[in-house]
Amino acid sequence: MLMLPTLAHHPRIQLVACADPRPEARIRFTADFDAPAYADFGALCDDKQVEAIYLATPHQFHAAQVARAADSGKHLLVEKPLAVTLAEAASMVERARAAGVRLVVGHSHGQDGPVLAARRMIAAGEFGAVRMITALNFTDFLYRPRRPEELDTAQGGGVVFSQGAHQVDVARLLGGGLVRSVRAATGAWDPARPTEGAYTAFLTFENGCVASLTYSGYGRFDSDVFLDWVGEMGMPKDPAHHGTARAALSGLPDAAAEAALKVTRTYGAPGQPPGLPPAAPPAFHNQFGLVIASCDRADLRLTAQGVEIHGDTTRLLRKTPLPAVPRGEVLDELCAAVLDGALPLHDGAWGMATLEVCLAILQSAREGREVALHHQVAPKDD
Amino acid sequence: MLMLPTLAHHPRIQLVACADPRPEARIRFTADFDAPAYADFGALCDDKQVEAIYLATPHQFHAAQVARAADSGKHLLVEKPLAVTLAEAASMVERARAAGVRLVVGHSHGQDGPVLAARRMIAAGEFGAVRMITALNFTDFLYRPRRPEELDTAQGGGVVFSQGAHQVDVARLLGGGLVRSVRAATGAWDPARPTEGAYTAFLTFENGCVASLTYSGYGRFDSDVFLDWVGEMGMPKDPAHHGTARAALSGLPDAAAEAALKVTRTYGAPGQPPGLPPAAPPAFHNQFGLVIASCDRADLRLTAQGVEIHGDTTRLLRKTPLPAVPRGEVLDELCAAVLDGALPLHDGAWGMATLEVCLAILQSAREGREVALHHQVAPKDD
């Protein structure tokens, strides 16, 4: 539901088929796009009209589906996290390489315009070396409707896999990519939702940069106050809506009812308004909380409009051009890779390295010690 | 200069003598208070009128002066950090104990009203266990005028000793005091001021709480924006003054000129307006940047007015009564200890434990590994 308007309205994308196990989604897709909708993923892979597949299935299905699609010669955009284990991620990278298809990971907030703009400033050395990255995000993630597996860490549930993947991606893009070590703690403070709802992590990079990453999805403090009440999706947000995510859940009798509530928000569900949502030009960028990159000669703070540059004597906002459609940057990256032969920033190796950091956060928290990393890669264009 | 109005106007304090090596300070003190001013610290200790001494000398003098004062039976309020080494701190604690005098460490932002209020809420279990503390502060500390030793870490210079002492104190008060381990990195990014100007630290506590502490004194991003532009001292601050600290330094030829500039801001220096500054009731509390304590049932965010309580469905500000004179809380603590026999929260053992965390931040950064702690104490009234 988040990516469909972006896919439908992006100038270089045509939606020619889909696969979904839910009949109502297939009916709706065919009505909206006059195109085939398959119940079986393999049938989608065998469709000769399909050039690339956007994979937004639950994490645990990614590895097998990427293998199947790659073997059919389809390029892939895979939702983060790329996978739930490093072995799976490595197999996906290898399978795509062997098949000669592009594998891009996203949407990630590492594709937000202000992140990419700050990354370019840092890569160009405009303000000297990057030294310290400070990121925090306090949301209500844990209280949005979930399927049971989304609350089971072993199946990729919890905030480290889903939200850490964003924050780590942003930090790696700004910090040079090569994380050397992770020390972290996680929090699972609500017995009714027994997965990680929070974490804090201390990262060192090969280039000497360090990062402090903090996330809470427990729906109390809301760090969107630091983004002038622009929400994660770049839409103005009403601070008075505090607590609505919990309230929506509180009347539900059990996990089945919660999963059913989630289904009502999916594509094709009864009650969804007909037709495609318009792709109104976004008012602001997507954002992922407070992010400050401290360099030798300036602190760069990401906002929903661009990059605030806090220098020795000046403070200014360098605005970043908005995408034509919300989240369009991820499709720009996919199209450049598939149609123009560009090397994607968020390729499989990059997504695997981000996953390695997320897994290290979980391991460090579990074992109470620092974890060294071995699968890190630098951003492609550095 | 910061504490003098507080001392002069606190209802339970009478200033009866001082010691200062600078003649202009002594002349001014006698004029202001009609009381003796000694060139020699020992003479102050021998003054029978003196019941307690506020020690605001450079860090490296603290140990010998505490010993001298304690041996003369004087109670002590010692500026943080208590000392520069654990051995010195331990000797001070022992010397005060042996002499039967009270040793209080302050002023520290751990004595700010909102910190103490949040601590009481946590100690009372009002919102369940404290799980995660998030603190960051971005200031222009490194560009305020300094004596050369304040830029030499070996002599207690840099932000870890001077500013970490505040942030660690706050985190220990909220987190239960008993820090188990520290992993940290420090930054010394300006060759012209070759000491730590920044750090980020990951702390674990015996009770399972964790803390993420980040500080930069490099004068770029200013986190007072998160405190509604109330400055550290509880005064409204003009955001347009960005960069003034650096600008004031930039014209100076050398370290001697900078030290001379610092002297012009000290008590009794030529050009200082005559008479005592009025003790206007403060408009806001002192503050030390963004501080969020995440508990089982609420996130507590400290502000310059009190404690914002972000619960599951409600968000409210619990205002904290302002002190009668700015920073009066530290003298309340001293007077309660000396006059009422109370056990001070910020006693020598507490200050030594805070120093141990600061030293561990430096050690962890130097050695690139996690450091275990051995001298931690819980807050007295827990």
Coordinates of N, CA, C and O in Angstrom, one line a residue, chain A residues 43-172:
Chain A
A43 N 4.4 -18.2 -11.3 CA 3.8 -17.8 -12.5 C 4.2 -16.4 -12.9 O 4.4 -16.1 -14.1
L44 N 4.3 -15.5 -11.9 CA 4.8 -14.2 -12.1 C 6.2 -14.2 -12.7 O 6.5 -13.5 -13.7
C45 N 7.0 -15.0 -12.1 CA 8.4 -15.1 -12.6 C 8.5 -15.6 -14.1 O 9.4 -15.3 -14.8
D46 N 7.5 -16.4 -14.5 CA 7.5 -17.0 -15.8 C 6.9 -16.1 -16.8 O 6.9 -16.3 -18.0
D47 N 6.3 -14.9 -16.4 CA 5.6 -14.0 -17.3 C 6.7 -13.3 -18.1 O 7.5 -12.5 -17.6
K48 N 6.6 -13.4 -19.4 CA 7.6 -12.8 -20.3 C 7.5 -11.3 -20.3 O 8.5 -10.6 -20.7
Q49 N 6.4 -10.7 -20.0 CA 6.2 -9.3 -20.0 C 7.0 -8.6 -18.8 O 7.2 -7.4 -18.8
V50 N 7.3 -9.4 -17.8 CA 7.9 -8.9 -16.5 C 9.4 -8.7 -16.7 O 10.1 -9.7 -17.0
E51 N 9.9 -7.5 -16.4 CA 11.3 -7.3 -16.5 C 11.9 -7.2 -15.1 O 13.1 -7.6 -14.9
A52 N 11.2 -6.7 -14.2 CA 11.7 -6.6 -12.8 C 10.5 -6.8 -11.8 O 9.4 -6.5 -12.1
I53 N 10.9 -7.3 -10.7 CA 9.8 -7.6 -9.7 C 10.2 -6.9 -8.4 O 11.3 -6.9 -7.9
Y54 N 9.1 -6.2 -7.8 CA 9.2 -5.6 -6.5 C 8.7 -6.6 -5.5 O 7.5 -7.0 -5.6
L55 N 9.6 -7.0 -4.6 CA 9.2 -8.1 -3.6 C 8.9 -7.5 -2.3 O 9.9 -7.0 -1.6
A56 N 7.7 -7.5 -1.9 CA 7.3 -6.9 -0.6 C 6.6 -8.0 0.3 O 5.7 -7.7 1.0
T57 N 7.1 -9.2 0.1 CA 6.6 -10.3 0.9 C 7.2 -10.3 2.3 O 8.2 -9.6 2.5
P58 N 6.7 -11.1 3.2 CA 7.3 -11.2 4.6 C 8.8 -11.6 4.4 O 9.1 -12.4 3.5
H59 N 9.6 -11.1 5.3 CA 11.1 -11.3 5.3 C 11.5 -12.8 5.0 O 12.4 -13.0 4.2
Q60 N 10.8 -13.7 5.6 CA 11.2 -15.1 5.6 C 11.0 -15.7 4.3 O 11.6 -16.8 4.0
F61 N 10.3 -15.1 3.4 CA 10.1 -15.7 2.0 C 11.1 -15.1 1.0 O 11.2 -15.6 -0.1
H62 N 11.9 -14.1 1.4 CA 12.7 -13.4 0.4 C 13.7 -14.3 -0.3 O 13.8 -14.2 -1.5
A63 N 14.4 -15.1 0.5 CA 15.5 -15.9 -0.1 C 15.0 -16.8 -1.3 O 15.5 -16.8 -2.4
A64 N 14.0 -17.6 -1.0 CA 13.5 -18.5 -2.0 C 12.9 -17.8 -3.2 O 13.1 -18.2 -4.3
Q65 N 12.2 -16.7 -2.9 CA 11.6 -16.0 -4.0 C 12.6 -15.3 -4.9 O 12.5 -15.2 -6.1
V66 N 13.7 -14.7 -4.3 CA 14.7 -14.1 -5.1 C 15.4 -15.2 -6.0 O 15.7 -14.9 -7.1
A67 N 15.6 -16.3 -5.4 CA 16.2 -17.4 -6.2 C 15.3 -17.7 -7.4 O 15.8 -17.8 -8.5
R68 N 14.1 -17.9 -7.2 CA 13.2 -18.2 -8.2 C 13.1 -17.2 -9.3 O 13.1 -17.5 -10.5
A69 N 13.0 -15.9 -8.9 CA 12.9 -14.8 -9.8 C 14.2 -14.6 -10.6 O 14.2 -14.4 -11.8
A70 N 15.3 -14.7 -9.9 CA 16.6 -14.5 -10.6 C 16.8 -15.6 -11.6 O 17.3 -15.3 -12.7
D71 N 16.5 -16.8 -11.3 CA 16.6 -17.9 -12.2 C 15.8 -17.7 -13.5 O 16.1 -18.3 -14.5
S72 N 14.7 -16.9 -13.3 CA 13.9 -16.6 -14.5 C 14.3 -15.3 -15.2 O 13.7 -14.8 -16.0
G73 N 15.5 -14.8 -14.7 CA 16.1 -13.6 -15.4 C 15.4 -12.3 -15.0 O 15.6 -11.3 -15.7
K74 N 14.7 -12.2 -13.9 CA 14.0 -11.0 -13.5 C 14.9 -10.2 -12.6 O 15.5 -10.7 -11.6
H75 N 15.0 -8.9 -12.8 CA 15.7 -8.0 -11.9 C 14.8 -7.8 -10.7 O 13.6 -8.1 -10.7
L76 N 15.4 -7.4 -9.5 CA 14.6 -7.4 -8.3 C 14.8 -6.2 -7.5 O 15.9 -5.7 -7.3
L77 N 13.7 -5.7 -6.9 CA 13.7 -4.7 -5.9 C 13.1 -5.4 -4.6 O 11.9 -5.8 -4.7
V78 N 13.9 -5.6 -3.6 CA 13.5 -6.4 -2.4 C 13.4 -5.5 -1.2 O 14.3 -4.8 -0.9
E79 N 12.3 -5.6 -0.6 CA 12.1 -4.8 0.6 C 13.1 -5.2 1.7 O 13.6 -6.3 1.8
K80 N 13.5 -4.2 2.5 CA 14.4 -4.5 3.6 C 13.7 -5.1 4.8 O 12.5 -4.8 4.9
P81 N 14.3 -5.9 5.6 CA 15.7 -6.3 5.5 C 15.7 -7.3 4.3 O 14.8 -8.1 4.1
L82 N 16.9 -7.4 3.7 CA 17.1 -8.3 2.6 C 16.7 -9.7 2.9 O 16.0 -10.4 2.2
A83 N 17.1 -10.1 4.1 CA 16.8 -11.5 4.6 C 16.9 -11.4 6.1 O 17.1 -10.4 6.7
V84 N 16.8 -12.6 6.7 CA 16.8 -12.7 8.2 C 18.1 -13.3 8.7 O 18.5 -13.2 9.8
T85 N 18.9 -14.0 7.8 CA 20.2 -14.6 8.1 C 21.2 -14.1 7.1 O 20.8 -13.9 5.9
L86 N 22.5 -14.1 7.5 CA 23.5 -13.8 6.5 C 23.7 -14.8 5.5 O 24.0 -14.5 4.3
A87 N 23.4 -16.1 5.8 CA 23.6 -17.2 4.8 C 22.5 -17.0 3.7 O 22.8 -17.1 2.5
E88 N 21.3 -16.7 4.1 CA 20.3 -16.4 3.1 C 20.7 -15.2 2.3 O 20.5 -15.2 1.0
A89 N 21.1 -14.1 2.9 CA 21.5 -12.9 2.1 C 22.6 -13.3 1.1 O 22.5 -12.8 0.0
A90 N 23.6 -14.0 1.6 CA 24.7 -14.4 0.7 C 24.2 -15.2 -0.5 O 24.7 -15.0 -1.6
S91 N 23.3 -16.1 -0.2 CA 22.8 -16.9 -1.3 C 22.0 -16.1 -2.3 O 22.1 -16.3 -3.5
M92 N 21.3 -15.0 -1.8 CA 20.6 -14.2 -2.7 C 21.5 -13.4 -3.6 O 21.3 -13.2 -4.8
V93 N 22.6 -12.8 -3.0 CA 23.5 -12.0 -3.7 C 24.2 -12.9 -4.8 O 24.3 -12.5 -6.0
E94 N 24.5 -14.1 -4.4 CA 25.2 -15.0 -5.4 C 24.3 -15.4 -6.5 O 24.6 -15.4 -7.7
R95 N 23.0 -15.7 -6.1 CA 22.0 -16.1 -7.1 C 21.8 -15.0 -8.2 O 21.7 -15.3 -9.4
A96 N 21.7 -13.8 -7.7 CA 21.4 -12.7 -8.6 C 22.7 -12.5 -9.5 O 22.5 -12.2 -10.7
R97 N 23.9 -12.6 -8.9 CA 25.1 -12.4 -9.7 C 25.2 -13.5 -10.8 O 25.4 -13.2 -11.9
A98 N 24.9 -14.7 -10.4 CA 25.0 -15.8 -11.3 C 24.0 -15.7 -12.5 O 24.3 -16.0 -13.6
A99 N 22.9 -15.1 -12.1 CA 21.8 -15.0 -13.2 C 22.0 -13.7 -14.0 O 21.3 -13.5 -15.0
G100 N 22.9 -12.8 -13.5 CA 23.1 -11.6 -14.2 C 22.0 -10.6 -14.1 O 21.8 -9.8 -15.0
V101 N 21.3 -10.7 -13.0 CA 20.2 -9.7 -12.8 C 20.6 -8.7 -11.7 O 21.4 -9.0 -10.8
R102 N 20.0 -7.6 -11.7 CA 20.2 -6.5 -10.7 C 19.4 -6.9 -9.4 O 18.2 -7.2 -9.6
L103 N 20.0 -6.7 -8.3 CA 19.2 -6.9 -7.0 C 19.4 -5.5 -6.3 O 20.5 -5.2 -5.9
V104 N 18.3 -4.9 -6.1 CA 18.3 -3.6 -5.3 C 17.4 -3.8 -4.0 O 16.4 -4.5 -4.1
V105 N 17.9 -3.2 -2.9 CA 17.2 -3.4 -1.7 C 16.5 -2.0 -1.3 O 17.1 -1.0 -1.4
G106 N 15.2 -2.1 -1.1 CA 14.4 -0.9 -0.7 C 12.9 -1.1 -0.7 O 12.5 -2.3 -1.0
H107 N 12.1 -0.2 -0.4 CA 12.5 1.1 0.0 C 13.2 1.1 1.3 O 12.8 0.5 2.3
S108 N 14.3 2.0 1.4 CA 14.9 2.2 2.7 C 15.0 3.7 2.8 O 15.1 4.5 1.8
H109 N 15.0 4.2 4.1 CA 15.2 5.6 4.3 C 16.6 6.1 3.9 O 16.8 7.3 3.8
G110 N 17.5 5.2 3.6 CA 18.7 5.5 3.0 C 18.6 6.1 1.6 O 19.6 6.6 1.1
Q111 N 17.4 5.9 1.1 CA 17.1 6.5 -0.3 C 16.5 7.9 -0.2 O 16.2 8.5 -1.2
D112 N 16.2 8.3 1.0 CA 15.6 9.7 1.1 C 16.5 10.7 0.6 O 17.7 10.7 0.8
G113 N 16.0 11.7 -0.1 CA 16.8 12.8 -0.7 C 17.8 13.4 0.2 O 19.0 13.6 -0.1
P114 N 17.4 13.8 1.4 CA 18.3 14.5 2.3 C 19.5 13.6 2.7 O 20.6 14.1 2.9
V115 N 19.2 12.3 2.9 CA 20.3 11.4 3.2 C 21.3 11.3 2.1 O 22.6 11.5 2.3
L116 N 20.8 11.2 0.9 CA 21.7 11.1 -0.3 C 22.5 12.4 -0.5 O 23.7 12.4 -0.8
A117 N 21.8 13.5 -0.2 CA 22.5 14.8 -0.4 C 23.6 15.0 0.7 O 24.7 15.4 0.3
A118 N 23.3 14.6 1.9 CA 24.4 14.7 3.0 C 25.5 13.7 2.6 O 26.7 14.0 2.8
R119 N 25.2 12.6 2.1 CA 26.2 11.6 1.7 C 27.1 12.2 0.7 O 28.3 12.0 0.7
R120 N 26.5 12.8 -0.3 CA 27.4 13.4 -1.4 C 28.3 14.5 -0.8 O 29.4 14.6 -1.2
M121 N 27.8 15.3 0.1 CA 28.6 16.4 0.7 C 29.8 15.7 1.5 O 30.9 16.2 1.4
I122 N 29.5 14.6 2.2 CA 30.6 14.0 2.9 C 31.6 13.3 2.0 O 32.8 13.4 2.2
A123 N 31.0 12.6 1.0 CA 31.9 11.9 0.0 C 32.8 12.9 -0.7 O 34.0 12.6 -1.0
A124 N 32.3 14.1 -1.0 CA 33.1 15.1 -1.6 C 34.1 15.8 -0.7 O 34.9 16.6 -1.1
G125 N 34.0 15.5 0.6 CA 34.9 16.2 1.6 C 34.6 17.6 1.8 O 35.4 18.4 2.2
E126 N 33.3 18.0 1.5 CA 33.0 19.4 1.6 C 33.2 20.0 3.0 O 33.6 21.2 3.1
F127 N 33.0 19.2 4.0 CA 33.2 19.7 5.4 C 34.3 18.9 6.1 O 34.2 18.8 7.3
G128 N 35.1 18.3 5.4 CA 36.2 17.5 6.0 C 35.6 16.1 6.3 O 34.5 15.7 5.9
A129 N 36.4 15.3 7.1 CA 36.0 14.0 7.4 C 34.8 13.9 8.3 O 34.6 14.8 9.1
V130 N 34.0 12.8 8.1 CA 32.9 12.6 9.0 C 33.4 11.9 10.3 O 34.2 10.9 10.2
R131 N 33.0 12.3 11.4 CA 33.6 11.9 12.7 C 32.6 11.1 13.6 O 33.0 10.2 14.3
M132 N 31.4 11.6 13.6 CA 30.4 11.1 14.6 C 29.0 11.3 14.1 O 28.7 12.3 13.6
I133 N 28.3 10.2 14.1 CA 26.9 10.2 13.7 C 26.0 10.0 14.9 O 26.2 9.0 15.6
T134 N 25.0 10.8 15.0 CA 24.0 10.7 16.1 C 22.6 10.5 15.5 O 22.2 11.4 14.8
A135 N 22.0 9.4 15.8 CA 20.7 9.2 15.3 C 19.7 8.6 16.3 O 20.1 7.7 17.1
L136 N 18.5 9.2 16.4 CA 17.5 8.6 17.3 C 16.2 8.7 16.6 O 15.9 9.7 15.9
N137 N 15.3 7.8 16.9 CA 14.0 7.8 16.4 C 13.0 7.1 17.4 O 13.3 6.0 17.8
F138 N 12.0 7.9 17.8 CA 11.0 7.3 18.8 C 9.7 7.3 18.1 O 9.2 8.4 17.7
T139 N 9.1 6.2 17.8 CA 7.9 6.0 17.0 C 6.9 5.1 17.8 O 7.2 4.7 18.9
D140 N 5.8 4.8 17.1 CA 4.8 3.9 17.7 C 4.8 2.5 16.9 O 3.8 1.8 16.9
F141 N 6.0 2.2 16.3 CA 6.1 1.1 15.4 C 5.5 -0.2 16.0 O 4.8 -1.0 15.3
L142 N 5.8 -0.5 17.3 CA 5.4 -1.8 17.8 C 3.9 -1.9 18.0 O 3.4 -3.0 18.1
Y143 N 3.2 -0.8 17.9 CA 1.7 -0.9 18.1 C 0.9 -0.7 16.8 O -0.3 -0.5 16.9
R144 N 1.6 -0.8 15.7 CA 0.8 -0.8 14.5 C 0.4 -2.3 14.3 O 1.0 -3.2 14.8
P145 N -0.7 -2.6 13.6 CA -1.2 -3.9 13.5 C -0.2 -4.9 12.9 O 0.4 -4.5 11.9
R146 N 0.0 -6.0 13.5 CA 1.0 -7.0 13.1 C 0.5 -8.4 12.9 O -0.5 -8.8 13.6
R147 N 1.1 -9.1 12.0 CA 0.9 -10.5 12.0 C 1.8 -11.1 13.1 O 2.8 -10.5 13.5
P148 N 1.4 -12.3 13.6 CA 2.2 -12.9 14.7 C 3.7 -13.0 14.4 O 4.5 -12.7 15.3
E149 N 4.1 -13.3 13.2 CA 5.5 -13.5 12.9 C 6.3 -12.2 13.0 O 7.5 -12.2 13.2
E150 N 5.5 -11.1 12.9 CA 6.2 -9.8 13.0 C 6.6 -9.4 14.4 O 7.3 -8.5 14.7
L151 N 6.0 -10.2 15.3 CA 6.4 -10.1 16.8 C 7.3 -11.2 17.2 O 7.5 -11.4 18.4
D152 N 7.9 -11.9 16.3 CA 8.8 -13.1 16.6 C 10.1 -12.8 16.0 O 10.3 -12.8 14.8
T153 N 11.1 -12.5 16.8 CA 12.4 -12.1 16.3 C 13.0 -13.2 15.4 O 13.7 -12.9 14.4
A154 N 12.8 -14.5 15.8 CA 13.4 -15.5 15.0 C 12.9 -15.5 13.5 O 13.6 -16.0 12.6
Q155 N 11.7 -15.0 13.3 CA 11.2 -14.9 12.0 C 11.4 -13.5 11.4 O 10.8 -13.1 10.4
G156 N 12.3 -12.7 12.0 CA 12.5 -11.3 11.4 C 11.6 -10.3 12.0 O 11.6 -9.1 11.5
G157 N 11.0 -10.6 13.1 CA 10.1 -9.6 13.7 C 10.9 -8.6 14.6 O 12.1 -8.9 14.9
G158 N 10.2 -7.6 15.1 CA 10.8 -6.7 16.0 C 11.5 -5.5 15.3 O 11.6 -5.5 14.0
V159 N 11.9 -4.5 16.1 CA 12.3 -3.2 15.4 C 13.7 -3.3 14.9 O 14.1 -2.5 14.0
V160 N 14.6 -4.3 15.3 CA 15.9 -4.3 14.8 C 15.9 -4.6 13.4 O 16.6 -4.0 12.5
F161 N 15.2 -5.7 13.0 CA 15.2 -6.1 11.6 C 14.5 -5.0 10.7 O 15.0 -4.6 9.7
S162 N 13.3 -4.6 11.2 CA 12.5 -3.7 10.3 C 12.9 -2.2 10.3 O 12.8 -1.6 9.3
Q163 N 13.2 -1.7 11.5 CA 13.5 -0.3 11.6 C 15.0 -0.1 11.7 O 15.5 0.9 11.2
G164 N 15.7 -1.0 12.4 CA 17.2 -0.9 12.4 C 17.7 -0.9 11.0 O 18.7 -0.2 10.7
A165 N 17.1 -1.6 10.1 CA 17.6 -1.7 8.7 C 17.6 -0.3 8.1 O 18.5 0.1 7.4
H166 N 16.6 0.6 8.4 CA 16.6 2.0 7.9 C 17.7 2.8 8.6 O 18.5 3.4 7.9
Q167 N 17.8 2.7 9.9 CA 18.7 3.6 10.6 C 20.2 3.2 10.3 O 21.0 4.1 10.2
V168 N 20.4 1.9 10.3 CA 21.8 1.4 10.0 C 22.1 1.8 8.5 O 23.3 2.2 8.3
D169 N 21.2 1.7 7.6 CA 21.5 2.1 6.2 C 21.9 3.6 6.2 O 22.9 3.9 5.6
V170 N 21.1 4.4 6.8 CA 21.4 5.9 6.9 C 22.8 6.1 7.5 O 23.6 6.8 6.9
A171 N 23.1 5.4 8.6 CA 24.4 5.7 9.3 C 25.5 5.2 8.4 O 26.6 5.8 8.3
R172 N 25.3 4.0 7.7 CA 26.4 3.5 6.9 C 26.7 4.4 5.7 O 27.8 4.6 5.3

